[in-house]
mmCIF file of C-alpha atoms in Angstrom:
data_model
loop_
_atom_site.group_PDB
_atom_site.id
_atom_site.type_symbol
_atom_site.label_atom_id
_atom_site.label_comp_id
_atom_site.label_asym_id
_atom_site.label_seq_id
_atom_site.Cartn_x
_atom_site.Cartn_y
_atom_site.Cartn_z
ATOM 1 C CA GLY A 20 6.818 -15.049 -3.302
ATOM 2 C CA GLU A 21 6.338 -11.864 -5.265
ATOM 3 C CA ASN A 22 9.014 -9.168 -5.212
ATOM 4 C CA VAL A 23 8.476 -5.670 -6.597
ATOM 5 C CA GLU A 24 11.380 -3.325 -7.312
ATOM 6 C CA GLN A 25 10.740 0.375 -7.915
ATOM 7 C CA HIS A 26 13.005 3.048 -9.404
ATOM 8 C CA PRO A 27 14.034 5.749 -8.921
ATOM 9 C CA SER A 28 13.734 6.296 -5.188
ATOM 10 C CA THR A 29 13.652 10.079 -5.670
ATOM 11 C CA LEU A 30 12.742 12.142 -8.710
ATOM 12 C CA SER A 31 12.864 15.896 -9.108
ATOM 13 C CA VAL A 32 11.319 17.622 -12.140
ATOM 14 C CA GLN A 33 10.394 21.121 -13.180
ATOM 15 C CA GLU A 34 6.724 22.028 -13.316
ATOM 16 C CA GLY A 35 5.342 21.122 -16.724
ATOM 17 C CA ASP A 36 7.872 18.362 -17.372
ATOM 18 C CA SER A 37 7.006 14.672 -17.489
ATOM 19 C CA ALA A 38 7.852 12.139 -14.796
ATOM 20 C CA VAL A 39 8.308 8.397 -15.238
ATOM 21 C CA ILE A 40 8.508 5.815 -12.456
ATOM 22 C CA LYS A 41 9.340 2.199 -13.240
ATOM 23 C CA CYS A 42 8.612 -1.077 -11.440
ATOM 24 C CA THR A 43 9.567 -4.673 -12.071
ATOM 25 C CA TYR A 44 7.926 -7.735 -10.578
ATOM 26 C CA SER A 45 9.096 -11.303 -10.185
ATOM 27 C CA ASP A 46 5.973 -13.493 -10.155
ATOM 28 C CA SER A 47 4.626 -14.099 -13.656
ATOM 29 C CA ALA A 48 1.264 -15.063 -12.096
ATOM 30 C CA SER A 49 0.686 -11.482 -10.904
ATOM 31 C CA ASN A 50 -2.021 -9.871 -12.976
ATOM 32 C CA TYR A 51 -3.114 -6.695 -11.206
ATOM 33 C CA PHE A 52 -0.887 -3.616 -10.885
ATOM 34 C CA PRO A 53 -2.095 -0.520 -9.023
ATOM 35 C CA TRP A 54 -0.337 2.755 -8.310
ATOM 36 C CA TYR A 55 -0.873 4.634 -5.060
ATOM 37 C CA LYS A 56 -0.076 8.235 -4.168
ATOM 38 C CA GLN A 57 0.734 9.220 -0.605
ATOM 39 C CA GLU A 58 0.936 12.849 0.380
ATOM 40 C CA LEU A 59 2.945 13.791 3.434
ATOM 41 C CA GLY A 60 1.317 12.524 6.628
ATOM 42 C CA LYS A 61 -1.656 11.030 4.803
ATOM 43 C CA ARG A 62 -2.850 7.598 3.779
ATOM 44 C CA PRO A 63 -2.061 6.016 0.393
ATOM 45 C CA GLN A 64 -4.740 6.508 -2.252
ATOM 46 C CA LEU A 65 -5.220 4.702 -5.546
ATOM 47 C CA ILE A 66 -4.553 6.860 -8.605
ATOM 48 C CA ILE A 67 -4.589 4.330 -11.441
ATOM 49 C CA ASP A 68 -4.354 0.597 -11.977
ATOM 50 C CA ILE A 69 -3.963 -1.867 -14.824
ATOM 51 C CA ARG A 70 -4.748 -5.519 -15.352
ATOM 52 C CA SER A 71 -2.508 -7.935 -17.212
ATOM 53 C CA ASN A 72 -4.809 -8.173 -20.228
ATOM 54 C CA VAL A 73 -4.241 -4.466 -20.991
ATOM 55 C CA GLY A 74 -1.021 -2.879 -22.232
ATOM 56 C CA GLU A 75 -1.762 0.752 -21.415
ATOM 57 C CA LYS A 76 -4.297 2.815 -19.513
ATOM 58 C CA LYS A 77 -4.711 6.589 -19.334
ATOM 59 C CA ASP A 78 -6.537 8.932 -17.016
ATOM 60 C CA GLN A 79 -6.038 12.573 -17.911
ATOM 61 C CA ARG A 80 -2.363 13.393 -17.169
ATOM 62 C CA ILE A 81 -1.586 9.947 -15.756
ATOM 63 C CA ALA A 82 -0.876 6.776 -17.707
ATOM 64 C CA VAL A 83 0.372 3.317 -16.856
ATOM 65 C CA THR A 84 2.030 0.882 -19.252
ATOM 66 C CA LEU A 85 2.591 -2.828 -18.739
ATOM 67 C CA ASN A 86 5.050 -5.175 -20.416
ATOM 68 C CA LYS A 87 4.141 -8.694 -19.306
ATOM 69 C CA THR A 88 6.992 -10.335 -21.175
ATOM 70 C CA ALA A 89 9.597 -8.205 -19.432
ATOM 71 C CA LYS A 90 7.577 -8.123 -16.195
ATOM 72 C CA HIS A 91 7.712 -4.402 -15.756
ATOM 73 C CA PHE A 92 5.210 -1.565 -15.597
ATOM 74 C CA SER A 93 5.584 2.190 -15.479
ATOM 75 C CA LEU A 94 3.720 5.287 -14.325
ATOM 76 C CA HIS A 95 3.837 8.327 -16.580
ATOM 77 C CA ILE A 96 2.771 11.764 -15.374
ATOM 78 C CA THR A 97 2.650 14.507 -17.982
ATOM 79 C CA GLU A 98 2.513 18.282 -17.451
ATOM 80 C CA THR A 99 3.498 17.876 -13.813
ATOM 81 C CA GLN A 100 2.156 20.331 -11.248
ATOM 82 C CA PRO A 101 3.367 21.145 -7.716
ATOM 83 C CA GLU A 102 0.405 19.218 -6.288
ATOM 84 C CA ASP A 103 1.803 16.072 -7.898
ATOM 85 C CA SER A 104 4.603 16.195 -5.297
ATOM 86 C CA ALA A 105 4.165 13.074 -3.153
ATOM 87 C CA VAL A 106 5.424 9.536 -2.648
ATOM 88 C CA TYR A 107 4.246 7.095 -5.308
ATOM 89 C CA PHE A 108 4.043 3.343 -4.779
ATOM 90 C CA CYS A 109 3.570 0.598 -7.319
ATOM 91 C CA ALA A 110 2.154 -2.762 -6.293
ATOM 92 C CA ALA A 111 1.333 -6.181 -7.689
ATOM 93 C CA SER A 112 -1.090 -8.938 -6.816
ATOM 94 C CA LYS A 113 -2.631 -12.113 -8.210
ATOM 95 C CA GLY A 114 -6.261 -12.909 -8.807
ATOM 96 C CA SER A 115 -8.956 -11.059 -10.675
ATOM 97 C CA GLY A 116 -8.296 -7.833 -8.805
ATOM 98 C CA ASN A 117 -7.300 -6.644 -5.401
ATOM 99 C CA THR A 118 -7.501 -9.633 -3.080
ATOM 100 C CA GLY A 119 -6.004 -7.871 -0.080
ATOM 101 C CA LYS A 120 -2.541 -9.192 -0.772
ATOM 102 C CA LEU A 121 -0.750 -6.300 -2.424
ATOM 103 C CA ILE A 122 3.045 -6.419 -2.627
ATOM 104 C CA PHE A 123 4.412 -2.886 -2.858
ATOM 105 C CA GLY A 124 7.544 -1.380 -4.299
ATOM 106 C CA GLN A 125 9.823 0.749 -2.154
ATOM 107 C CA GLY A 126 8.275 4.053 -3.226
ATOM 108 C CA THR A 127 9.400 7.079 -5.256
ATOM 109 C CA THR A 128 9.457 10.565 -3.785
ATOM 110 C CA LEU A 129 8.474 12.957 -6.571
ATOM 111 C CA GLN A 130 9.262 16.636 -6.177
ATOM 112 C CA VAL A 131 7.824 19.068 -8.712
ATOM 113 C CA LYS A 132 9.611 22.414 -8.618
ATOM 114 C CA PRO A 133 7.514 25.454 -9.495
ATOM 115 C CA ASN B 9 -19.680 6.441 6.095
ATOM 116 C CA ALA B 10 -16.422 6.238 8.099
ATOM 117 C CA GLY B 11 -14.504 3.880 5.767
ATOM 118 C CA VAL B 12 -11.485 2.318 7.501
ATOM 119 C CA THR B 13 -10.843 3.479 11.055
ATOM 120 C CA GLN B 14 -7.637 2.779 12.961
ATOM 121 C CA THR B 15 -7.013 3.387 16.638
ATOM 122 C CA PRO B 16 -4.906 4.719 18.212
ATOM 123 C CA LYS B 17 -3.235 7.286 15.921
ATOM 124 C CA PHE B 18 -0.086 7.437 18.037
ATOM 125 C CA GLN B 19 1.373 5.041 20.594
ATOM 126 C CA VAL B 20 4.597 4.748 22.551
ATOM 127 C CA LEU B 21 5.453 1.365 24.045
ATOM 128 C CA LYS B 22 8.276 0.065 26.145
ATOM 129 C CA THR B 23 10.197 -2.957 24.941
ATOM 130 C CA GLY B 24 8.384 -6.115 25.981
ATOM 131 C CA GLN B 25 4.955 -4.539 26.351
ATOM 132 C CA SER B 26 1.996 -5.873 24.434
ATOM 133 C CA MET B 27 -0.738 -4.008 22.650
ATOM 134 C CA THR B 28 -3.432 -4.310 20.010
ATOM 135 C CA LEU B 29 -3.844 -1.979 17.063
ATOM 136 C CA GLN B 30 -7.489 -1.742 16.132
ATOM 137 C CA CYS B 31 -8.892 -1.636 12.619
ATOM 138 C CA ALA B 32 -12.558 -1.454 11.692
ATOM 139 C CA GLN B 33 -14.306 -0.963 8.356
ATOM 140 C CA ASP B 34 -17.973 -0.293 7.683
ATOM 141 C CA MET B 35 -18.037 -1.100 3.966
ATOM 142 C CA ASN B 36 -18.693 -4.835 4.322
ATOM 143 C CA HIS B 37 -15.389 -5.580 2.589
ATOM 144 C CA GLU B 38 -14.201 -9.199 2.473
ATOM 145 C CA TYR B 39 -10.486 -8.431 2.328
ATOM 146 C CA MET B 40 -8.499 -6.745 5.060
ATOM 147 C CA SER B 41 -4.754 -6.311 5.417
ATOM 148 C CA TRP B 42 -2.113 -4.865 7.680
ATOM 149 C CA TYR B 43 1.000 -3.111 6.355
ATOM 150 C CA ARG B 44 3.935 -1.450 7.992
ATOM 151 C CA GLN B 45 5.668 1.517 6.402
ATOM 152 C CA ASP B 46 9.328 2.229 7.036
ATOM 153 C CA PRO B 47 11.498 4.839 5.285
ATOM 154 C CA GLY B 48 12.930 3.517 2.029
ATOM 155 C CA MET B 49 11.112 0.190 2.327
ATOM 156 C CA GLY B 50 7.647 1.014 1.087
ATOM 157 C CA LEU B 51 4.612 -0.730 2.485
ATOM 158 C CA ARG B 52 5.249 -4.284 3.593
ATOM 159 C CA LEU B 53 2.400 -6.742 4.079
ATOM 160 C CA ILE B 54 2.222 -8.197 7.603
ATOM 161 C CA HIS B 55 -0.982 -10.280 7.580
ATOM 162 C CA TYR B 56 -4.103 -10.365 5.490
ATOM 163 C CA SER B 57 -7.580 -11.881 5.578
ATOM 164 C CA VAL B 58 -9.949 -12.877 2.791
ATOM 165 C CA GLY B 59 -12.940 -13.201 5.109
ATOM 166 C CA ALA B 60 -14.108 -13.776 8.662
ATOM 167 C CA GLY B 61 -12.243 -16.667 10.242
ATOM 168 C CA ILE B 62 -9.534 -16.742 7.551
ATOM 169 C CA THR B 63 -6.112 -15.146 7.931
ATOM 170 C CA ASP B 64 -2.738 -15.677 6.317
ATOM 171 C CA GLN B 65 0.797 -14.395 6.632
ATOM 172 C CA GLY B 66 2.275 -11.708 4.477
ATOM 173 C CA GLU B 67 5.898 -10.684 3.898
ATOM 174 C CA VAL B 68 6.849 -9.758 7.481
ATOM 175 C CA PRO B 69 4.556 -11.643 9.934
ATOM 176 C CA ASN B 70 7.025 -12.375 12.738
ATOM 177 C CA GLY B 71 6.134 -10.696 16.035
ATOM 178 C CA TYR B 72 2.530 -10.031 15.016
ATOM 179 C CA ASN B 73 -0.717 -11.941 15.460
ATOM 180 C CA VAL B 74 -4.104 -11.334 13.883
ATOM 181 C CA SER B 75 -7.604 -12.725 14.042
ATOM 182 C CA ARG B 76 -10.774 -12.005 12.066
ATOM 183 C CA SER B 77 -13.822 -12.936 14.106
ATOM 184 C CA THR B 78 -16.120 -10.501 12.259
ATOM 185 C CA THR B 79 -16.183 -8.987 8.780
ATOM 186 C CA GLU B 80 -15.757 -5.490 10.238
ATOM 187 C CA ASP B 81 -12.756 -5.890 12.558
ATOM 188 C CA PHE B 82 -9.162 -6.970 11.987
ATOM 189 C CA PRO B 83 -6.991 -6.267 15.057
ATOM 190 C CA LEU B 84 -3.202 -6.563 14.978
ATOM 191 C CA ARG B 85 -1.526 -7.777 18.163
ATOM 192 C CA LEU B 86 2.041 -7.214 19.243
ATOM 193 C CA LEU B 87 2.738 -9.739 22.000
ATOM 194 C CA SER B 88 6.164 -8.433 23.067
ATOM 195 C CA ALA B 89 7.096 -5.154 21.416
ATOM 196 C CA ALA B 90 10.620 -4.647 20.105
ATOM 197 C CA PRO B 91 12.338 -1.450 18.872
ATOM 198 C CA SER B 92 12.408 -3.003 15.369
ATOM 199 C CA GLN B 93 8.616 -2.717 15.362
ATOM 200 C CA THR B 94 8.779 1.071 15.469
ATOM 201 C CA SER B 95 6.897 2.005 12.316
ATOM 202 C CA VAL B 96 3.735 3.452 10.833
ATOM 203 C CA TYR B 97 1.047 0.795 10.534
ATOM 204 C CA PHE B 98 -1.721 0.919 7.947
ATOM 205 C CA CYS B 99 -4.819 -1.200 7.771
ATOM 206 C CA ALA B 100 -6.584 -1.571 4.416
ATOM 207 C CA SER B 101 -9.770 -3.138 3.153
ATOM 208 C CA SER B 102 -11.115 -4.032 -0.266
ATOM 209 C CA THR B 103 -13.835 -5.999 -1.950
ATOM 210 C CA GLN B 104 -13.828 -8.393 -4.883
ATOM 211 C CA GLY B 105 -16.149 -6.118 -6.792
ATOM 212 C CA SER B 106 -13.656 -3.252 -6.772
ATOM 213 C CA THR B 107 -9.953 -2.963 -7.381
ATOM 214 C CA GLU B 108 -9.231 -0.186 -4.893
ATOM 215 C CA ALA B 109 -7.788 -0.830 -1.431
ATOM 216 C CA PHE B 110 -9.008 1.709 1.124
ATOM 217 C CA PHE B 111 -6.481 2.606 3.789
ATOM 218 C CA GLY B 112 -6.983 3.773 7.326
ATOM 219 C CA GLN B 113 -5.248 6.935 8.531
ATOM 220 C CA GLY B 114 -2.389 4.967 10.072
ATOM 221 C CA THR B 115 -0.974 4.343 13.553
ATOM 222 C CA ARG B 116 2.458 5.696 14.385
ATOM 223 C CA LEU B 117 4.052 3.291 16.863
ATOM 224 C CA THR B 118 7.288 3.949 18.711
ATOM 225 C CA VAL B 119 8.910 1.225 20.807
ATOM 226 C CA VAL B 120 11.561 2.465 23.245
#
């Protein structure tokens, strides 16, 4: 089955710096890759996603890149702010979108220091 | 519009006890899933369903049962609780027309 590895497990940056979180997946049939943000004590929420027919997607300060050949994808956050501090999860699934079977990475705790 | 509702929010069980975690969604979503979240291990898929009457196993199904008799409800049953099942459990739902999975607020379960 699918296996998703996420690195680093913790990341500390200064406010205004960029943060990059990387994930690799094992199943070449996976074609949908979302990123979720989970603030302390709250539920995960989708922040951005990408399909396998797209190499990059941006939404304001957040971007995701996908390398299908290498089977890895990354989350880029620019101009980080203290409110970006949270746990971030990558995930992968097959099918045309989210079919309820998301396989998640282990999570990255991002700390943005003011 | 309540979204995805999980009950209870907190639960303490003794080893060997049984219980059912409830999950209900009011968005008419086809897909529903259960995940457990443990420190350093992310969210691991327990069971999922692509529609009423259809369920399948995820990554860590042992010790858990599910059923999907209606579109709205997807209960998770622990038949004989073990300390290894101490975790935070999340239910999620989604629909084929959208890519986002909507999560419930979670159930924190402690087995002593």
